[in-house]
Amino acid sequence: MYELLFYLDIFGVIVFALSGALMAGRYQLDPFGVVVLASVTAVGGGTIRDVILQTPVFWVVKPYYLYVILATALLTIIIISKPKRIPKRFLLIADALGLALFAVVGTQKALHLGAPIPVAVVLGTITSIAGGMIRDVLCNVIPMILREEIYALAAILGGSLYVLLHWLGWSEISAMMVAVTAALTLRLAAIYWHLSLPAFHLIDLPSHDSNTDDANKQNSNNEESK
Amino acid sequence: MYELLFYLDIFGVIVFALSGALMAGRYQLDPFGVVVLASVTAVGGGTIRDVILQTPVFWVVKPYYLYVILATALLTIIIISKPKRIPKRFLLIADALGLALFAVVGTQKALHLGAPIPVAVVLGTITSIAGGMIRDVLCNVIPMILREEIYALAAILGGSLYVLLHWLGWSEISAMMVAVTAALTLRLAAIYWHLSLPAFHLIDLPSHDSNTDDANKQNSNNEESK
Amino acid sequence: MYELLFYLDIFGVIVFALSGALMAGRYQLDPFGVVVLASVTAVGGGTIRDVILQTPVFWVVKPYYLYVILATALLTIIIISKPKRIPKRFLLIADALGLALFAVVGTQKALHLGAPIPVAVVLGTITSIAGGMIRDVLCNVIPMILREEIYALAAILGGSLYVLLHWLGWSEISAMMVAVTAALTLRLAAIYWHLSLPAFHLIDLPSHDSNTDDANKQNSNNEESK
């Protein structure tokens, strides 16, 4: 079992490092900048999880995570040399994979360390969305949770489903595989068919001090109306 | 006393969750996105405080905070269904309430855990401004501390006044009530009458590599000249 | 030795506080806002380092760091009263000094606390870049690591060189001085001569959902073509 958990965790780190490196490519960063952005994306969520749980941070204890990230970033730089080869979708899919994997792995780790069930699901969600959020905030891109359809839901589904199946007596391996698959399927479906839940939409009264926010809202509307 | 502290803390969580949910409404997030943004705003500051103090994070120990946030976010979605009902001011006022409450509660908790007085005031300020900062940064809005008049001052006043009154021998209840009221009054006065302290204004020499910042400054100037 | 380490650390805090205060000046913050932005910039990186290492946070244990930051912010406000006196370069140089100092001091502290070598270099890099990143993100400016040439490299060089020289048997004083000087020289050279490494450049296929990112890329291109 721990082997599977280990592989899922490493795979999550790789795909998030890849998404960070791809984002860095859009900003024409030098190789060291690419490595930094890939690292922040890959370990950001898990670091916050471990710090909140006050357990030793995973990559401090096991430095090989850093080598995996370094290798992923360098391979991304080397392999993707020709422009026009990587559509934007690739970044979205890497992010979706990381989201599904980390939601379940993060929930599992939190439960294992004795967190109550709702706290564990929240920590799984943090593990899965925080790295990508930091990546997007650093790049001054509006985070995916605000831009993309069914993002937080996929993460919450992954963690909750794992808890439910585990509670129903499923083996940990089956519970994890099914939960990861469900979260990933939901998120990929939302990407491909632009599925969305009914949005909570708030229009505010025009007021003399709302210039800034109107400008922001306009940007937001432009994005929605694409 | 601890009951009062408890209610002030819960009330702070509710108003910050509300401000996060209202901000989410401007960005047309789906319900799960609203819950995530409300949560981050409500527990962000306190989480950073607890992590820095290396004391167990409050919502990990007491998961009912999460239910309070969930309920606040859902109620906000349900109640505010009609557009044009919530002026922007509402978000500002919810934020001001949270700011005043968390500045005092955060300072009190840090003192209680043995932090030196200046550290306690700083941690109170962090508790009160960090959640809103994360909310604004995620939404790509310039944080209130940079946009609004007398923001950091209100937080620092709340914490410092609590320390002073407590040192003068006031009961903890009176010290907290007066400090919260003073911080809130100052912040609300700044909102309504656009009070401001003399700003520290720096104009830099034009230089060939200042394009980015000139653009930023122009935005900033537009906001100021509204 | 510990005296030197102490002075380097305090000096790093001062120059980062200065860079935060100068940035605050561009945004016409009130004095309390200046103090908050200076503090966040100066202690952000070290706080994250200490939290990840799960060692008591330096400014909680030694509150005089807060007085140093307060004094720096107030002096910056008082001395720089006349506009047009401070070119933008000053901020870049203060940031470069902080970057070089914190990269080495952070690595040294992490090694001292028993972190493995690669983890120590990563924590040194975090110490040196995180404060400035938070400063830039709060001000809605694209962080220097994405905007400026040879930024992450200078930080990684500082920490790695310290480790190497220390391992070669140099005294800690010489190793630190040489590593700080090397990182600072590299970063200043990149500032003055606009040196840059070959960038990892990724152009993606136009796709129907890339509006947002195209807009972002255009901004980025504008900056590059300045």
Tab-separated table of C-alpha atoms in Angstrom, chain B:
chain	number	residue	atom	x	y	z
B	1	MET	CA	-14.219	35.964	29.813
B	2	TYR	CA	-13.340	33.015	27.589
B	3	GLU	CA	-16.916	32.983	26.394
B	4	LEU	CA	-16.600	36.568	25.214
B	5	LEU	CA	-13.278	35.798	23.517
B	6	PHE	CA	-14.901	32.791	21.879
B	7	TYR	CA	-17.852	34.807	20.560
B	8	LEU	CA	-15.619	37.608	19.277
B	9	ASP	CA	-13.460	35.042	17.504
B	10	ILE	CA	-16.416	33.246	15.914
B	11	PHE	CA	-17.908	36.586	14.908
B	12	GLY	CA	-14.626	37.566	13.265
B	13	VAL	CA	-14.589	34.287	11.353
B	14	ILE	CA	-18.170	34.866	10.184
B	15	VAL	CA	-17.624	38.418	8.920
B	16	PHE	CA	-14.401	37.501	7.117
B	17	ALA	CA	-16.085	34.439	5.583
B	18	LEU	CA	-18.863	36.790	4.476
B	19	SER	CA	-16.373	39.189	2.907
B	20	GLY	CA	-14.720	36.291	1.062
B	21	ALA	CA	-18.088	35.006	-0.163
B	22	LEU	CA	-19.106	38.490	-1.342
B	23	MET	CA	-15.819	38.850	-3.217
B	24	ALA	CA	-16.412	35.409	-4.765
B	25	GLY	CA	-19.803	36.672	-5.932
B	26	ARG	CA	-18.118	39.378	-7.984
B	27	TYR	CA	-16.150	36.698	-9.790
B	28	GLN	CA	-19.119	34.417	-10.459
B	29	LEU	CA	-17.545	31.432	-8.733
B	30	ASP	CA	-19.415	28.173	-8.408
B	31	PRO	CA	-20.629	27.296	-4.858
B	32	PHE	CA	-17.518	25.257	-4.024
B	33	GLY	CA	-15.280	28.094	-5.139
B	34	VAL	CA	-17.263	30.432	-2.876
B	35	VAL	CA	-16.689	28.090	0.074
B	36	VAL	CA	-12.946	27.919	-0.620
B	37	LEU	CA	-12.551	31.699	-0.921
B	38	ALA	CA	-14.658	32.278	2.211
B	39	SER	CA	-12.536	29.746	4.133
B	40	VAL	CA	-9.210	31.194	3.039
B	41	THR	CA	-10.297	34.692	4.038
B	42	ALA	CA	-11.702	33.592	7.388
B	43	VAL	CA	-8.886	31.352	8.620
B	44	GLY	CA	-5.867	32.697	6.688
B	45	GLY	CA	-4.717	35.218	9.284
B	46	GLY	CA	-5.271	32.993	12.315
B	47	THR	CA	-3.553	30.079	10.607
B	48	ILE	CA	-0.419	32.158	9.935
B	49	ARG	CA	-0.501	33.407	13.551
B	50	ASP	CA	-0.728	29.883	14.970
B	51	VAL	CA	1.933	28.541	12.612
B	52	ILE	CA	4.342	31.349	13.580
B	53	LEU	CA	3.600	30.786	17.280
B	54	GLN	CA	4.021	27.036	16.665
B	55	THR	CA	0.835	26.308	18.550
B	56	PRO	CA	-1.771	23.883	17.114
B	57	VAL	CA	-3.760	25.626	14.363
B	58	PHE	CA	-7.154	26.636	15.758
B	59	TRP	CA	-9.387	25.065	13.104
B	60	VAL	CA	-7.474	21.770	13.125
B	61	VAL	CA	-8.161	21.467	16.854
B	62	LYS	CA	-11.716	22.817	16.684
B	63	PRO	CA	-13.253	21.745	13.370
B	64	TYR	CA	-16.545	23.555	14.154
B	65	TYR	CA	-14.917	26.677	12.726
B	66	LEU	CA	-15.172	24.933	9.358
B	67	TYR	CA	-18.917	24.341	9.795
B	68	VAL	CA	-19.408	28.008	10.708
B	69	ILE	CA	-17.608	29.056	7.511
B	70	LEU	CA	-19.536	26.537	5.407
B	71	ALA	CA	-22.843	27.799	6.826
B	72	THR	CA	-21.854	31.445	6.273
B	73	ALA	CA	-20.853	30.826	2.662
B	74	LEU	CA	-24.007	28.870	1.864
B	75	LEU	CA	-26.279	31.402	3.587
B	76	THR	CA	-24.569	34.202	1.651
B	77	ILE	CA	-25.237	32.368	-1.606
B	78	ILE	CA	-28.861	31.652	-0.732
B	79	ILE	CA	-29.872	34.979	0.800
B	80	ILE	CA	-28.155	37.186	-1.748
B	81	SER	CA	-29.857	35.885	-4.834
B	82	LYS	CA	-31.156	39.181	-6.179
B	83	PRO	CA	-28.501	41.295	-7.861
B	84	LYS	CA	-28.150	44.995	-7.092
B	85	ARG	CA	-29.008	44.398	-3.485
B	86	ILE	CA	-25.523	44.455	-1.979
B	87	PRO	CA	-23.547	47.651	-2.399
B	88	LYS	CA	-19.755	47.397	-2.374
B	89	ARG	CA	-19.712	49.098	1.002
B	90	PHE	CA	-21.018	45.917	2.598
B	91	LEU	CA	-17.799	44.101	1.764
B	92	LEU	CA	-15.787	47.010	3.197
B	93	ILE	CA	-17.786	46.980	6.431
B	94	ALA	CA	-17.542	43.203	6.879
B	95	ASP	CA	-13.806	43.517	6.324
B	96	ALA	CA	-13.565	46.373	8.862
B	97	LEU	CA	-15.396	44.312	11.500
B	98	GLY	CA	-13.127	41.334	10.937
B	99	LEU	CA	-10.076	43.598	11.022
B	100	ALA	CA	-11.009	45.095	14.417
B	101	LEU	CA	-12.018	41.770	15.980
B	102	PHE	CA	-9.012	39.737	14.825
B	103	ALA	CA	-6.499	42.471	15.703
B	104	VAL	CA	-7.564	42.289	19.356
B	105	VAL	CA	-8.265	38.542	19.539
B	106	GLY	CA	-4.973	37.774	17.780
B	107	THR	CA	-2.983	40.006	20.132
B	108	GLN	CA	-4.723	38.465	23.138
B	109	LYS	CA	-3.970	34.898	22.008
B	110	ALA	CA	-0.296	35.704	21.313
B	111	LEU	CA	0.135	37.358	24.737
B	112	HIS	CA	-1.589	34.405	26.364
B	113	LEU	CA	0.939	32.062	24.708
B	114	GLY	CA	3.833	34.071	26.123
B	115	ALA	CA	4.845	36.256	23.151
B	116	PRO	CA	6.611	39.531	24.040
B	117	ILE	CA	4.351	42.608	23.745
B	118	PRO	CA	5.633	43.974	20.399
B	119	VAL	CA	5.519	40.479	18.889
B	120	ALA	CA	1.943	40.055	20.148
B	121	VAL	CA	0.828	43.312	18.511
B	122	VAL	CA	2.503	42.277	15.251
B	123	LEU	CA	0.813	38.861	15.380
B	124	GLY	CA	-2.537	40.552	16.067
B	125	THR	CA	-1.968	42.716	13.002
B	126	ILE	CA	-1.064	39.642	10.937
B	127	THR	CA	-4.194	37.822	12.166
B	128	SER	CA	-6.357	40.747	11.108
B	129	ILE	CA	-4.865	41.652	7.721
B	130	ALA	CA	-3.527	38.398	6.246
B	131	GLY	CA	-6.859	36.704	5.463
B	132	GLY	CA	-8.137	39.724	3.541
B	133	MET	CA	-4.782	40.083	1.800
B	134	ILE	CA	-4.904	36.486	0.552
B	135	ARG	CA	-8.522	37.029	-0.565
B	136	ASP	CA	-7.545	40.119	-2.548
B	137	VAL	CA	-4.347	38.632	-4.000
B	138	LEU	CA	-6.221	35.521	-5.197
B	139	CYS	CA	-8.820	37.757	-6.855
B	140	ASN	CA	-6.047	39.840	-8.428
B	141	VAL	CA	-7.390	42.931	-6.648
B	142	ILE	CA	-4.847	45.262	-5.019
B	143	PRO	CA	-5.046	44.442	-1.279
B	144	MET	CA	-7.019	46.870	0.885
B	145	ILE	CA	-3.890	47.809	2.818
B	146	LEU	CA	-2.607	49.450	-0.388
B	147	ARG	CA	-5.930	50.816	-1.578
B	148	GLU	CA	-7.834	51.945	1.479
B	149	GLU	CA	-7.191	54.764	3.943
B	150	ILE	CA	-6.106	54.054	7.527
B	151	TYR	CA	-6.048	50.270	7.290
B	152	ALA	CA	-2.880	49.051	9.012
B	153	LEU	CA	-3.248	51.838	11.582
B	154	ALA	CA	-6.673	50.558	12.694
B	155	ALA	CA	-5.265	47.055	13.202
B	156	ILE	CA	-2.186	48.265	15.082
B	157	LEU	CA	-4.362	50.591	17.208
B	158	GLY	CA	-6.665	47.700	18.192
B	159	GLY	CA	-3.842	45.474	19.396
B	160	SER	CA	-1.848	48.241	21.073
B	161	LEU	CA	-4.863	49.703	22.878
B	162	TYR	CA	-5.750	46.258	24.219
B	163	VAL	CA	-2.195	45.827	25.544
B	164	LEU	CA	-2.223	49.309	27.090
B	165	LEU	CA	-5.614	48.968	28.798
B	166	HIS	CA	-4.748	45.493	30.039
B	167	TRP	CA	-1.479	46.850	31.447
B	168	LEU	CA	-3.402	49.695	33.103
B	169	GLY	CA	-5.337	47.085	35.046
B	170	TRP	CA	-8.613	47.086	33.096
B	171	SER	CA	-10.526	43.834	33.098
B	172	GLU	CA	-9.926	41.768	29.967
B	173	ILE	CA	-13.547	42.124	28.866
B	174	SER	CA	-13.520	45.935	29.030
B	175	ALA	CA	-10.078	46.162	27.434
B	176	MET	CA	-11.174	43.972	24.523
B	177	MET	CA	-14.494	45.729	23.984
B	178	VAL	CA	-12.902	49.196	24.008
B	179	ALA	CA	-10.014	48.147	21.763
B	180	VAL	CA	-12.312	46.481	19.210
B	181	THR	CA	-14.647	49.481	19.251
B	182	ALA	CA	-11.783	51.944	18.795
B	183	ALA	CA	-10.254	50.041	15.861
B	184	LEU	CA	-13.645	49.574	14.213
B	185	THR	CA	-14.647	53.212	14.698
B	186	LEU	CA	-11.382	54.444	13.220
B	187	ARG	CA	-11.666	52.165	10.189
B	188	LEU	CA	-15.357	52.931	9.581
B	189	ALA	CA	-14.664	56.671	9.913
B	190	ALA	CA	-11.920	56.317	7.317
B	191	ILE	CA	-14.340	54.488	5.006
B	192	TYR	CA	-17.169	57.002	5.339
B	193	TRP	CA	-15.232	60.274	5.346
B	194	HIS	CA	-12.250	59.079	3.298
B	195	LEU	CA	-9.923	60.113	6.085
B	196	SER	CA	-6.281	59.517	5.375
B	197	LEU	CA	-2.906	60.072	6.954
B	198	PRO	CA	-0.323	62.076	5.033
B	199	ALA	CA	0.961	59.574	2.503
B	200	PHE	CA	4.585	58.670	1.933
B	201	HIS	CA	4.855	59.538	-1.720
B	202	LEU	CA	7.822	58.625	-3.800
B	203	ILE	CA	8.266	59.703	-7.386
B	204	ASP	CA	11.198	58.137	-9.117
B	205	LEU	CA	13.362	59.449	-11.885
B	206	PRO	CA	12.322	58.228	-15.296
B	207	SER	CA	14.768	55.547	-16.347
B	208	HIS	CA	14.968	53.272	-19.332
B	209	ASP	CA	13.963	50.202	-17.374
B	210	SER	CA	10.954	51.542	-15.532
B	211	ASN	CA	8.219	50.739	-18.067
B	212	THR	CA	6.568	48.162	-15.918
B	213	ASP	CA	6.509	50.307	-12.846
B	214	ASP	CA	5.368	53.392	-14.673
B	215	ALA	CA	2.404	51.402	-15.889
B	216	ASN	CA	1.733	50.252	-12.394
B	217	LYS	CA	2.095	53.753	-11.017
B	218	GLN	CA	-0.329	55.050	-13.552
B	219	ASN	CA	-2.923	52.554	-12.422
B	220	SER	CA	-2.250	53.547	-8.882
B	221	ASN	CA	-2.584	57.227	-9.728
B	222	ASN	CA	-5.881	56.632	-11.452
B	223	GLU	CA	-7.170	55.034	-8.342
B	224	GLU	CA	-5.954	57.864	-6.165
B	225	SER	CA	-7.451	60.540	-8.370
B	226	LYS	CA	-10.918	59.043	-8.358
